[in-house]
Amino acid sequence: MAVTIRGIAPDSPASRKEIRPGDVLESINGHPIRDVLDYRFYMTDTRLALALRRKDAPYAVTVRKEEYDDLGLEFDTYLMDRQHTCRNKCLFCFVDQLPRGLRDSLYIKDDDSRMSFLFGSYVTLTNLTEEDIRRIIKMRLSPINISVHTTDPELRVRMLKNPRAADSLRFLPMLVEGGIRVNAQLVLCPGINDGPALERSLRELGRYCPGLGSIALVPVGLTGHREGLYPLRPYTREEARQVIATAEAFQKEMQEKHGCRVAYPADEFFLLAEVPIPPADYYEDFDQLEDGVGLWALLHQEFTDALAQEESRPIHRRISIATGTAAAPLLARLAALAEERFPGLTVEVHGIPNRLFGGAVNVAGLLCGGDIARGLRGKALGEELLIPSVTLRHEGDRFLDDTTIPWLEEQTGTRVRAVDNDGAVLLEAMTGG
């Protein structure tokens, strides 16, 4: 257990010592260091005794600093070791459904508990040992997002295609009893883990409340690239309504026992069911926005709150918005509210069909630059085109197909602005702020 130092930040506590790039950090205050969690947890003390090694020679350094100051050591990667990849072969895996020719990083199947704590991604627990669980509890790595999918051990093995999928369920009560807040995800597949299986999962997960913070019910995502994969199909309207009804029955029970709903269908379930998406107060703490749960309600609330602060005034501006076909009708409602408040403002919303992924994929986050350009070809877009920032990778520079904003501007002949999923920010972008 040791990590190689690749640099020292200027003017940091470590820069005042004789530590060099290429040295190996073995421990801090006697605690072995194997990755970013160990490093960040143990470096918070004000006095740090570092055990290091230069080539084959061990040496020691003592560093004094303020409690929350960064020590200043830099490593090859953020995690300081390799990312833990998935050992499952889930029958609904989205990565298995990706088209060819995308960036290599998109084909990595992440199942890393550190990424869950640091960035909110979901883990299945099948990669973890009891030692890992004890470390999570010791370091208070809370909350943690867990892809449960079902609490039926045999069904979980079948869905994840991993014999450890059953045994790893025992880590759930260990985490909750250790004071770690858990957010659970159930990716639902028609006729597999919904119906009675869903009722069982909700009932058994509900026993962990209040340590279990929330449960997201998400419909399986299916692309047009499923050759040779397990036969799955999208939810019908009636099936989506049944999932919502099952969730509502569970919510009623949880509200009586714990004062909160706990389980929430993703926005997509309401769209599939053709029923109104609930208002913002339905989602309480918005624990699972990254899973598409409450995104529309929060955006609508933020937008209307921001609009209420604006006085009516003329704005002579014509713009367009490109988004996924699922969100287009919803954004059109917000555009209409803005047009009513600001005479002269024209906002045209375009739902872009997803040709890259095909199938039933209609969310904004999976649009690529090429599809946006094709979907807008020949259209008069006005002085600016707004696109969701989630269409771009984290660095904000490239779409999934490696095209860029400058490329899209050239294709459309229009200035392009990426806008975060924030109602106030969206209103500001619409009005030219």
Tab-separated table of C-alpha atoms in Angstrom:
chain	number	residue	atom	x	y	z
A	1	MET	CA	0.000	0.000	0.000
A	2	ALA	CA	1.848	3.052	-1.303
A	3	VAL	CA	1.458	5.703	-4.010
A	4	THR	CA	4.005	7.485	-6.173
A	5	ILE	CA	4.232	11.274	-5.948
A	6	ARG	CA	4.315	13.007	-9.341
A	7	GLY	CA	4.517	16.623	-8.224
A	8	ILE	CA	4.406	19.081	-5.345
A	9	ALA	CA	2.098	22.096	-5.454
A	10	PRO	CA	3.938	25.441	-5.162
A	11	ASP	CA	3.685	27.218	-1.804
A	12	SER	CA	2.060	24.172	-0.189
A	13	PRO	CA	3.065	22.655	3.175
A	14	ALA	CA	4.801	19.820	1.299
A	15	SER	CA	6.791	22.258	-0.879
A	16	ARG	CA	8.755	23.411	2.174
A	17	LYS	CA	10.128	19.897	2.666
A	18	GLU	CA	12.626	17.906	0.630
A	19	ILE	CA	9.989	15.723	-1.017
A	20	ARG	CA	10.609	15.090	-4.709
A	21	PRO	CA	8.570	13.822	-7.647
A	22	GLY	CA	9.091	10.075	-7.932
A	23	ASP	CA	9.171	9.542	-4.167
A	24	VAL	CA	6.664	7.056	-2.765
A	25	LEU	CA	4.229	7.983	0.026
A	26	GLU	CA	3.740	4.954	2.253
A	27	SER	CA	1.845	6.256	5.283
A	28	ILE	CA	0.558	9.320	7.137
A	29	ASN	CA	0.683	9.192	10.936
A	30	GLY	CA	1.148	5.441	10.683
A	31	HIS	CA	-1.864	4.866	8.418
A	32	PRO	CA	-1.048	3.137	5.102
A	33	ILE	CA	-2.009	5.204	2.041
A	34	ARG	CA	-3.455	3.393	-0.957
A	35	ASP	CA	-5.724	5.922	-2.658
A	36	VAL	CA	-7.348	9.356	-2.558
A	37	LEU	CA	-9.704	8.469	0.305
A	38	ASP	CA	-6.879	7.453	2.636
A	39	TYR	CA	-4.864	10.505	1.622
A	40	ARG	CA	-7.645	13.047	2.134
A	41	PHE	CA	-8.942	11.449	5.331
A	42	TYR	CA	-5.593	11.231	7.117
A	43	MET	CA	-4.089	14.527	5.940
A	44	THR	CA	-6.613	16.639	7.875
A	45	ASP	CA	-4.531	16.522	11.062
A	46	THR	CA	-2.393	19.584	11.805
A	47	ARG	CA	0.746	17.523	12.421
A	48	LEU	CA	1.547	14.877	9.831
A	49	ALA	CA	4.316	12.305	10.092
A	50	LEU	CA	4.938	11.102	6.536
A	51	ALA	CA	6.732	7.832	5.839
A	52	LEU	CA	8.229	7.954	2.357
A	53	ARG	CA	10.649	6.044	0.173
A	54	ARG	CA	13.128	7.360	-2.392
A	55	LYS	CA	14.178	4.497	-4.622
A	56	ASP	CA	14.960	1.832	-2.018
A	57	ALA	CA	15.731	4.178	0.863
A	58	PRO	CA	13.012	4.972	3.413
A	59	TYR	CA	12.872	8.425	4.990
A	60	ALA	CA	10.477	10.437	7.146
A	61	VAL	CA	9.148	14.002	7.083
A	62	THR	CA	7.021	15.921	9.582
A	63	VAL	CA	4.655	18.570	8.245
A	64	ARG	CA	2.678	21.124	10.224
A	65	LYS	CA	-0.289	22.860	8.645
A	66	GLU	CA	-3.790	24.200	9.252
A	67	GLU	CA	-6.451	21.488	9.667
A	68	TYR	CA	-8.110	21.810	6.276
A	69	ASP	CA	-5.115	22.956	4.232
A	70	ASP	CA	-4.154	20.617	1.403
A	71	LEU	CA	-0.836	18.901	1.976
A	72	GLY	CA	0.169	19.680	-1.595
A	73	LEU	CA	1.231	16.323	-2.981
A	74	GLU	CA	0.193	15.543	-6.557
A	75	PHE	CA	-0.338	12.117	-8.094
A	76	ASP	CA	-0.779	10.530	-11.512
A	77	THR	CA	-4.567	10.329	-11.243
A	78	TYR	CA	-7.215	11.841	-9.026
A	79	LEU	CA	-7.971	8.476	-7.420
A	80	MET	CA	-4.218	7.807	-7.023
A	81	ASP	CA	-4.690	4.235	-8.242
A	82	ARG	CA	-6.677	2.528	-10.993
A	83	GLN	CA	-10.419	3.010	-11.166
A	84	HIS	CA	-12.393	-0.024	-9.982
A	85	THR	CA	-14.334	-1.358	-12.933
A	86	CYS	CA	-17.500	-3.415	-12.971
A	87	ARG	CA	-17.393	-7.186	-12.609
A	88	ASN	CA	-21.063	-7.608	-13.388
A	89	LYS	CA	-22.631	-8.410	-16.733
A	90	CYS	CA	-25.999	-6.781	-16.119
A	91	LEU	CA	-28.660	-7.804	-18.594
A	92	PHE	CA	-29.634	-4.113	-18.937
A	93	CYS	CA	-26.111	-2.604	-19.022
A	94	PHE	CA	-26.148	0.667	-20.948
A	95	VAL	CA	-22.443	0.517	-21.819
A	96	ASP	CA	-23.057	-2.738	-23.699
A	97	GLN	CA	-25.561	-0.825	-25.842
A	98	LEU	CA	-23.228	1.961	-26.964
A	99	PRO	CA	-22.561	2.406	-30.669
A	100	ARG	CA	-19.025	1.919	-31.915
A	101	GLY	CA	-16.581	4.744	-32.464
A	102	LEU	CA	-17.104	6.821	-29.315
A	103	ARG	CA	-14.342	7.920	-26.912
A	104	ASP	CA	-12.611	5.026	-25.162
A	105	SER	CA	-13.536	6.418	-21.737
A	106	LEU	CA	-17.254	5.955	-22.488
A	107	TYR	CA	-16.818	2.187	-22.623
A	108	ILE	CA	-15.412	1.963	-19.070
A	109	LYS	CA	-17.850	0.250	-16.718
A	110	ASP	CA	-17.453	2.034	-13.404
A	111	ASP	CA	-18.309	0.294	-10.120
A	112	ASP	CA	-16.138	2.271	-7.715
A	113	SER	CA	-17.396	3.176	-4.232
A	114	ARG	CA	-14.978	6.114	-4.122
A	115	MET	CA	-16.614	7.583	-7.229
A	116	SER	CA	-19.985	7.227	-5.508
A	117	PHE	CA	-18.867	9.312	-2.552
A	118	LEU	CA	-16.849	11.826	-4.576
A	119	PHE	CA	-19.054	12.263	-7.647
A	120	GLY	CA	-22.414	10.634	-6.886
A	121	SER	CA	-22.124	7.648	-9.220
A	122	TYR	CA	-23.823	4.346	-8.347
A	123	VAL	CA	-22.178	1.118	-7.185
A	124	THR	CA	-23.532	-2.429	-6.912
A	125	LEU	CA	-21.410	-3.460	-3.861
A	126	THR	CA	-20.224	-6.615	-5.691
A	127	ASN	CA	-16.668	-5.226	-5.845
A	128	LEU	CA	-16.474	-4.634	-2.099
A	129	THR	CA	-15.256	-6.667	0.850
A	130	GLU	CA	-16.096	-6.353	4.532
A	131	GLU	CA	-12.812	-4.460	4.941
A	132	ASP	CA	-14.003	-1.937	2.340
A	133	ILE	CA	-17.308	-1.532	4.181
A	134	ARG	CA	-15.498	-0.941	7.474
A	135	ARG	CA	-13.343	1.712	5.815
A	136	ILE	CA	-16.409	3.481	4.398
A	137	ILE	CA	-17.955	3.527	7.879
A	138	LYS	CA	-14.729	4.635	9.577
A	139	MET	CA	-14.229	7.502	7.126
A	140	ARG	CA	-17.906	8.488	7.239
A	141	LEU	CA	-18.159	8.327	3.427
A	142	SER	CA	-21.778	9.370	3.328
A	143	PRO	CA	-24.007	9.363	1.379
A	144	ILE	CA	-23.348	6.418	-0.904
A	145	ASN	CA	-25.469	5.625	-3.951
A	146	ILE	CA	-26.167	1.931	-4.483
A	147	SER	CA	-27.604	0.160	-7.510
A	148	VAL	CA	-29.770	-2.419	-5.767
A	149	HIS	CA	-32.224	-3.236	-8.599
A	150	THR	CA	-33.863	-5.955	-6.493
A	151	THR	CA	-33.613	-7.344	-2.970
A	152	ASP	CA	-34.448	-10.860	-4.165
A	153	PRO	CA	-31.011	-12.568	-3.987
A	154	GLU	CA	-31.648	-15.053	-6.780
A	155	LEU	CA	-33.154	-12.434	-9.072
A	156	ARG	CA	-30.266	-10.049	-8.352
A	157	VAL	CA	-27.762	-12.734	-9.397
A	158	ARG	CA	-29.721	-13.261	-12.596
A	159	MET	CA	-29.953	-9.561	-13.376
A	160	LEU	CA	-26.311	-8.733	-12.587
A	161	LYS	CA	-24.963	-12.086	-13.821
A	162	ASN	CA	-22.583	-12.168	-10.872
A	163	PRO	CA	-22.726	-14.813	-8.085
A	164	ARG	CA	-21.600	-12.139	-5.580
A	165	ALA	CA	-24.732	-10.103	-6.283
A	166	ALA	CA	-26.692	-12.049	-3.665
A	167	ASP	CA	-24.108	-12.040	-0.879
A	168	SER	CA	-23.287	-8.341	-1.304
A	169	LEU	CA	-26.816	-7.414	-0.226
A	170	ARG	CA	-25.682	-8.047	3.353
A	171	PHE	CA	-23.590	-4.873	3.136
A	172	LEU	CA	-26.730	-2.704	3.045
A	173	PRO	CA	-27.651	-3.134	6.732
A	174	MET	CA	-23.974	-2.888	7.695
A	175	LEU	CA	-23.713	0.535	6.032
A	176	VAL	CA	-26.988	1.813	7.486
A	177	GLU	CA	-26.196	0.562	10.988
A	178	GLY	CA	-22.761	2.181	10.644
A	179	GLY	CA	-24.390	5.577	10.131
A	180	ILE	CA	-23.905	5.801	6.362
A	181	ARG	CA	-26.832	7.323	4.497
A	182	VAL	CA	-27.776	5.157	1.534
A	183	ASN	CA	-29.592	6.216	-1.627
A	184	ALA	CA	-30.812	3.187	-3.573
A	185	GLN	CA	-31.497	2.836	-7.268
A	186	LEU	CA	-33.815	0.293	-8.882
A	187	VAL	CA	-33.430	0.111	-12.661
A	188	LEU	CA	-36.715	-1.533	-13.604
A	189	CYS	CA	-37.139	-3.913	-16.531
A	190	PRO	CA	-40.685	-4.818	-17.628
A	191	GLY	CA	-41.746	-8.249	-16.371
A	192	ILE	CA	-38.458	-8.869	-14.523
A	193	ASN	CA	-38.015	-6.803	-11.361
A	194	ASP	CA	-41.246	-4.818	-11.309
A	195	GLY	CA	-44.662	-6.050	-10.138
A	196	PRO	CA	-44.391	-8.314	-7.043
A	197	ALA	CA	-40.575	-8.144	-7.200
A	198	LEU	CA	-40.734	-4.336	-6.942
A	199	GLU	CA	-43.178	-4.536	-4.052
A	200	ARG	CA	-40.757	-6.857	-2.240
A	201	SER	CA	-37.771	-4.592	-2.918
A	202	LEU	CA	-39.579	-1.511	-1.626
A	203	ARG	CA	-40.851	-3.355	1.442
A	204	GLU	CA	-37.414	-4.746	2.347
A	205	LEU	CA	-35.527	-1.510	1.616
A	206	GLY	CA	-38.102	0.401	3.660
A	207	ARG	CA	-36.932	-1.478	6.761
A	208	TYR	CA	-33.645	0.440	6.601
A	209	CYS	CA	-35.352	3.831	7.000
A	210	PRO	CA	-34.477	6.402	8.159
A	211	GLY	CA	-30.866	5.401	7.411
A	212	LEU	CA	-31.943	4.753	3.856
A	213	GLY	CA	-32.533	8.191	2.424
A	214	SER	CA	-34.275	7.537	-0.864
A	215	ILE	CA	-35.084	5.001	-3.572
A	216	ALA	CA	-35.088	5.971	-7.250
A	217	LEU	CA	-37.257	3.957	-9.630
A	218	VAL	CA	-35.760	4.266	-13.107
A	219	PRO	CA	-37.014	2.665	-16.342
A	220	VAL	CA	-34.423	0.625	-18.222
A	221	GLY	CA	-32.650	2.615	-20.925
A	222	LEU	CA	-32.617	0.904	-24.321
A	223	THR	CA	-30.658	1.997	-27.382
A	224	GLY	CA	-30.856	0.755	-30.932
A	225	HIS	CA	-27.634	-1.221	-30.468
A	226	ARG	CA	-28.740	-4.376	-28.650
A	227	GLU	CA	-27.669	-7.070	-31.066
A	228	GLY	CA	-27.000	-10.310	-29.178
A	229	LEU	CA	-28.095	-8.864	-25.830
A	230	TYR	CA	-30.840	-9.990	-23.454
A	231	PRO	CA	-34.288	-9.305	-24.963
A	232	LEU	CA	-35.697	-6.244	-23.213
A	233	ARG	CA	-38.400	-3.803	-24.242
A	234	PRO	CA	-39.560	-0.347	-23.144
A	235	TYR	CA	-42.388	0.238	-20.670
A	236	THR	CA	-45.891	0.699	-22.029
A	237	ARG	CA	-48.115	3.505	-20.748
A	238	GLU	CA	-50.150	1.138	-18.571
A	239	GLU	CA	-47.045	-0.557	-17.141
A	240	ALA	CA	-45.549	2.838	-16.285
A	241	ARG	CA	-48.776	3.774	-14.529
A	242	GLN	CA	-48.603	0.561	-12.504
A	243	VAL	CA	-45.058	1.368	-11.358
A	244	ILE	CA	-46.243	4.812	-10.236
A	245	ALA	CA	-49.205	3.245	-8.409
A	246	THR	CA	-46.890	0.780	-6.635
A	247	ALA	CA	-44.628	3.661	-5.618
A	248	GLU	CA	-47.586	5.705	-4.348
A	249	ALA	CA	-48.819	2.866	-2.129
A	250	PHE	CA	-45.340	2.550	-0.625
A	251	GLN	CA	-45.027	6.331	-0.256
A	252	LYS	CA	-48.225	6.470	1.769
A	253	GLU	CA	-46.877	3.858	4.172
A	254	MET	CA	-43.518	5.638	4.497
A	255	GLN	CA	-45.147	9.011	5.108
A	256	GLU	CA	-47.138	7.520	7.958
A	257	LYS	CA	-44.039	5.876	9.488
A	258	HIS	CA	-41.257	8.329	8.674
A	259	GLY	CA	-42.867	11.536	7.405
A	260	CYS	CA	-41.341	11.302	3.911
A	261	ARG	CA	-42.066	9.458	0.667
A	262	VAL	CA	-38.653	7.701	0.373
A	263	ALA	CA	-39.325	6.191	-3.097
A	264	TYR	CA	-39.635	8.325	-6.221
A	265	PRO	CA	-40.261	7.315	-9.843
A	266	ALA	CA	-37.949	9.030	-12.312
A	267	ASP	CA	-39.409	11.810	-14.448
A	268	GLU	CA	-39.349	9.431	-17.410
A	269	PHE	CA	-41.930	7.162	-15.776
A	270	PHE	CA	-44.417	10.047	-15.590
A	271	LEU	CA	-43.741	10.925	-19.231
A	272	LEU	CA	-44.216	7.299	-20.281
A	273	ALA	CA	-47.415	7.100	-18.233
A	274	GLU	CA	-48.670	10.351	-19.764
A	275	VAL	CA	-49.499	11.798	-16.369
A	276	PRO	CA	-48.325	15.159	-14.989
A	277	ILE	CA	-44.931	15.258	-13.315
A	278	PRO	CA	-45.453	16.190	-9.623
A	279	PRO	CA	-44.506	19.629	-8.248
A	280	ALA	CA	-41.220	20.322	-6.489
A	281	ASP	CA	-42.445	19.628	-2.938
A	282	TYR	CA	-43.199	16.004	-3.929
A	283	TYR	CA	-39.439	15.327	-4.166
A	284	GLU	CA	-38.574	16.663	-0.700
A	285	ASP	CA	-34.733	16.746	-0.569
A	286	PHE	CA	-34.122	15.979	-4.282
A	287	ASP	CA	-31.695	13.220	-3.320
A	288	GLN	CA	-31.455	11.671	-6.775
A	289	LEU	CA	-31.426	14.421	-9.384
A	290	GLU	CA	-28.532	12.701	-11.157
A	291	ASP	CA	-30.856	9.750	-11.734
A	292	GLY	CA	-33.471	11.912	-13.433
A	293	VAL	CA	-35.713	12.092	-10.368
A	294	GLY	CA	-37.287	15.531	-9.950
A	295	LEU	CA	-35.237	17.303	-12.626
A	296	TRP	CA	-38.256	18.843	-14.317
A	297	ALA	CA	-39.988	19.844	-11.080
A	298	LEU	CA	-36.887	21.622	-9.792
A	299	LEU	CA	-36.199	23.343	-13.112
A	300	HIS	CA	-39.821	24.525	-13.310
A	301	GLN	CA	-39.759	25.815	-9.729
A	302	GLU	CA	-36.456	27.646	-10.230
A	303	PHE	CA	-37.604	29.141	-13.533
A	304	THR	CA	-40.971	30.390	-12.272
A	305	ASP	CA	-39.390	31.757	-9.081
A	306	ALA	CA	-36.835	33.678	-11.150
A	307	LEU	CA	-39.528	34.871	-13.566
A	308	ALA	CA	-41.620	36.190	-10.663
A	309	GLN	CA	-38.749	38.532	-9.782
A	310	GLU	CA	-38.755	40.060	-13.263
A	311	GLU	CA	-40.945	42.966	-14.330
A	312	SER	CA	-42.532	42.818	-17.759
A	313	ARG	CA	-40.447	44.650	-20.354
A	314	PRO	CA	-39.930	44.410	-24.123
A	315	ILE	CA	-37.031	42.218	-25.243
A	316	HIS	CA	-36.486	42.075	-28.988
A	317	ARG	CA	-34.696	38.766	-29.247
A	318	ARG	CA	-35.233	35.556	-31.200
A	319	ILE	CA	-33.464	32.382	-30.097
A	320	SER	CA	-33.738	28.617	-30.307
A	321	ILE	CA	-33.304	25.773	-27.826
A	322	ALA	CA	-32.212	22.266	-28.829
A	323	THR	CA	-32.967	19.442	-26.410
A	324	GLY	CA	-34.074	15.814	-26.279
A	325	THR	CA	-37.527	14.927	-27.517
A	326	ALA	CA	-38.645	14.046	-23.965
A	327	ALA	CA	-37.848	17.479	-22.542
A	328	ALA	CA	-38.930	19.559	-25.540
A	329	PRO	CA	-42.646	19.908	-24.583
A	330	LEU	CA	-41.656	20.787	-21.022
A	331	LEU	CA	-39.183	23.475	-22.096
A	332	ALA	CA	-41.745	24.843	-24.540
A	333	ARG	CA	-43.992	25.588	-21.551
A	334	LEU	CA	-41.234	27.609	-19.901
A	335	ALA	CA	-40.512	29.400	-23.165
A	336	ALA	CA	-44.179	30.391	-23.421
A	337	LEU	CA	-44.093	31.849	-19.904
A	338	ALA	CA	-41.025	33.906	-20.788
A	339	GLU	CA	-42.578	35.127	-24.053
A	340	GLU	CA	-45.679	36.236	-22.164
A	341	ARG	CA	-43.618	38.208	-19.650
A	342	PHE	CA	-41.284	39.789	-22.217
A	343	PRO	CA	-43.010	41.118	-25.366
A	344	GLY	CA	-40.803	40.717	-28.422
A	345	LEU	CA	-39.016	37.629	-27.103
A	346	THR	CA	-39.369	34.565	-29.328
A	347	VAL	CA	-38.058	31.185	-28.148
A	348	GLU	CA	-38.339	28.199	-30.490
A	349	VAL	CA	-37.807	24.796	-28.828
A	350	HIS	CA	-36.590	21.931	-31.022
A	351	GLY	CA	-36.791	18.308	-29.878
A	352	ILE	CA	-33.873	16.539	-31.550
A	353	PRO	CA	-34.285	12.860	-32.503
A	354	ASN	CA	-31.372	10.754	-31.272
A	355	ARG	CA	-29.989	8.898	-34.265
A	356	LEU	CA	-26.675	7.985	-32.636
A	357	PHE	CA	-28.305	5.829	-29.959
A	358	GLY	CA	-31.664	5.204	-31.616
A	359	GLY	CA	-34.119	2.956	-29.842
A	360	ALA	CA	-36.131	4.701	-27.136
A	361	VAL	CA	-33.359	7.145	-26.148
A	362	ASN	CA	-34.890	10.623	-25.914
A	363	VAL	CA	-33.040	12.365	-23.059
A	364	ALA	CA	-31.003	15.523	-23.570
A	365	GLY	CA	-27.846	14.190	-21.949
A	366	LEU	CA	-27.282	11.648	-24.727
A	367	LEU	CA	-27.587	14.044	-27.659
A	368	CYS	CA	-24.485	14.415	-29.803
A	369	GLY	CA	-23.374	17.370	-31.885
A	370	GLY	CA	-23.998	15.542	-35.132
A	371	ASP	CA	-27.626	14.803	-34.278
A	372	ILE	CA	-28.211	18.407	-33.181
A	373	ALA	CA	-26.761	19.694	-36.455
A	374	ARG	CA	-28.883	17.275	-38.507
A	375	GLY	CA	-32.019	18.042	-36.525
A	376	LEU	CA	-31.640	21.800	-37.069
A	377	ARG	CA	-30.509	21.751	-40.692
A	378	GLY	CA	-32.321	24.380	-42.733
A	379	LYS	CA	-34.058	25.941	-39.719
A	380	ALA	CA	-33.915	29.656	-38.893
A	381	LEU	CA	-32.487	29.649	-35.380
A	382	GLY	CA	-32.290	33.329	-34.533
A	383	GLU	CA	-29.380	35.043	-32.885
A	384	GLU	CA	-28.442	32.274	-30.457
A	385	LEU	CA	-28.907	28.516	-29.946
A	386	LEU	CA	-29.132	27.241	-26.376
A	387	ILE	CA	-28.159	23.629	-25.667
A	388	PRO	CA	-28.140	21.712	-22.354
A	389	SER	CA	-24.660	21.603	-20.836
A	390	VAL	CA	-25.228	17.912	-20.030
A	391	THR	CA	-24.740	17.144	-23.730
A	392	LEU	CA	-21.049	17.945	-23.221
A	393	ARG	CA	-18.462	15.968	-21.297
A	394	HIS	CA	-17.370	17.163	-17.845
A	395	GLU	CA	-14.700	19.445	-19.295
A	396	GLY	CA	-17.423	21.188	-21.305
A	397	ASP	CA	-15.638	20.999	-24.633
A	398	ARG	CA	-16.923	17.953	-26.567
A	399	PHE	CA	-20.123	16.120	-27.353
A	400	LEU	CA	-20.355	12.321	-27.224
A	401	ASP	CA	-19.355	12.080	-30.890
A	402	ASP	CA	-16.277	14.295	-30.271
A	403	THR	CA	-17.746	17.271	-32.122
A	404	THR	CA	-17.433	20.666	-30.441
A	405	ILE	CA	-19.414	23.854	-29.926
A	406	PRO	CA	-17.330	25.742	-32.547
A	407	TRP	CA	-18.097	22.916	-34.994
A	408	LEU	CA	-21.830	23.139	-34.196
A	409	GLU	CA	-21.730	26.924	-34.653
A	410	GLU	CA	-20.193	26.414	-38.066
A	411	GLN	CA	-22.832	23.842	-38.995
A	412	THR	CA	-25.807	25.927	-37.829
A	413	GLY	CA	-24.495	29.407	-38.593
A	414	THR	CA	-25.581	30.474	-35.117
A	415	ARG	CA	-23.866	31.320	-31.850
A	416	VAL	CA	-24.232	28.381	-29.432
A	417	ARG	CA	-24.420	28.608	-25.644
A	418	ALA	CA	-24.383	25.629	-23.254
A	419	VAL	CA	-26.791	26.189	-20.343
A	420	ASP	CA	-26.789	24.383	-16.996
A	421	ASN	CA	-29.951	22.675	-15.727
A	422	ASP	CA	-30.877	25.612	-13.500
A	423	GLY	CA	-34.116	27.529	-13.982
A	424	ALA	CA	-32.696	30.945	-13.151
A	425	VAL	CA	-29.723	30.371	-15.459
A	426	LEU	CA	-32.060	29.235	-18.240
A	427	LEU	CA	-34.212	32.348	-17.899
A	428	GLU	CA	-31.134	34.555	-17.974
A	429	ALA	CA	-29.904	32.811	-21.136
A	430	MET	CA	-33.329	33.158	-22.794
A	431	THR	CA	-33.417	36.891	-22.129
A	432	GLY	CA	-29.841	37.470	-23.281
A	433	GLY	CA	-28.166	37.902	-19.912
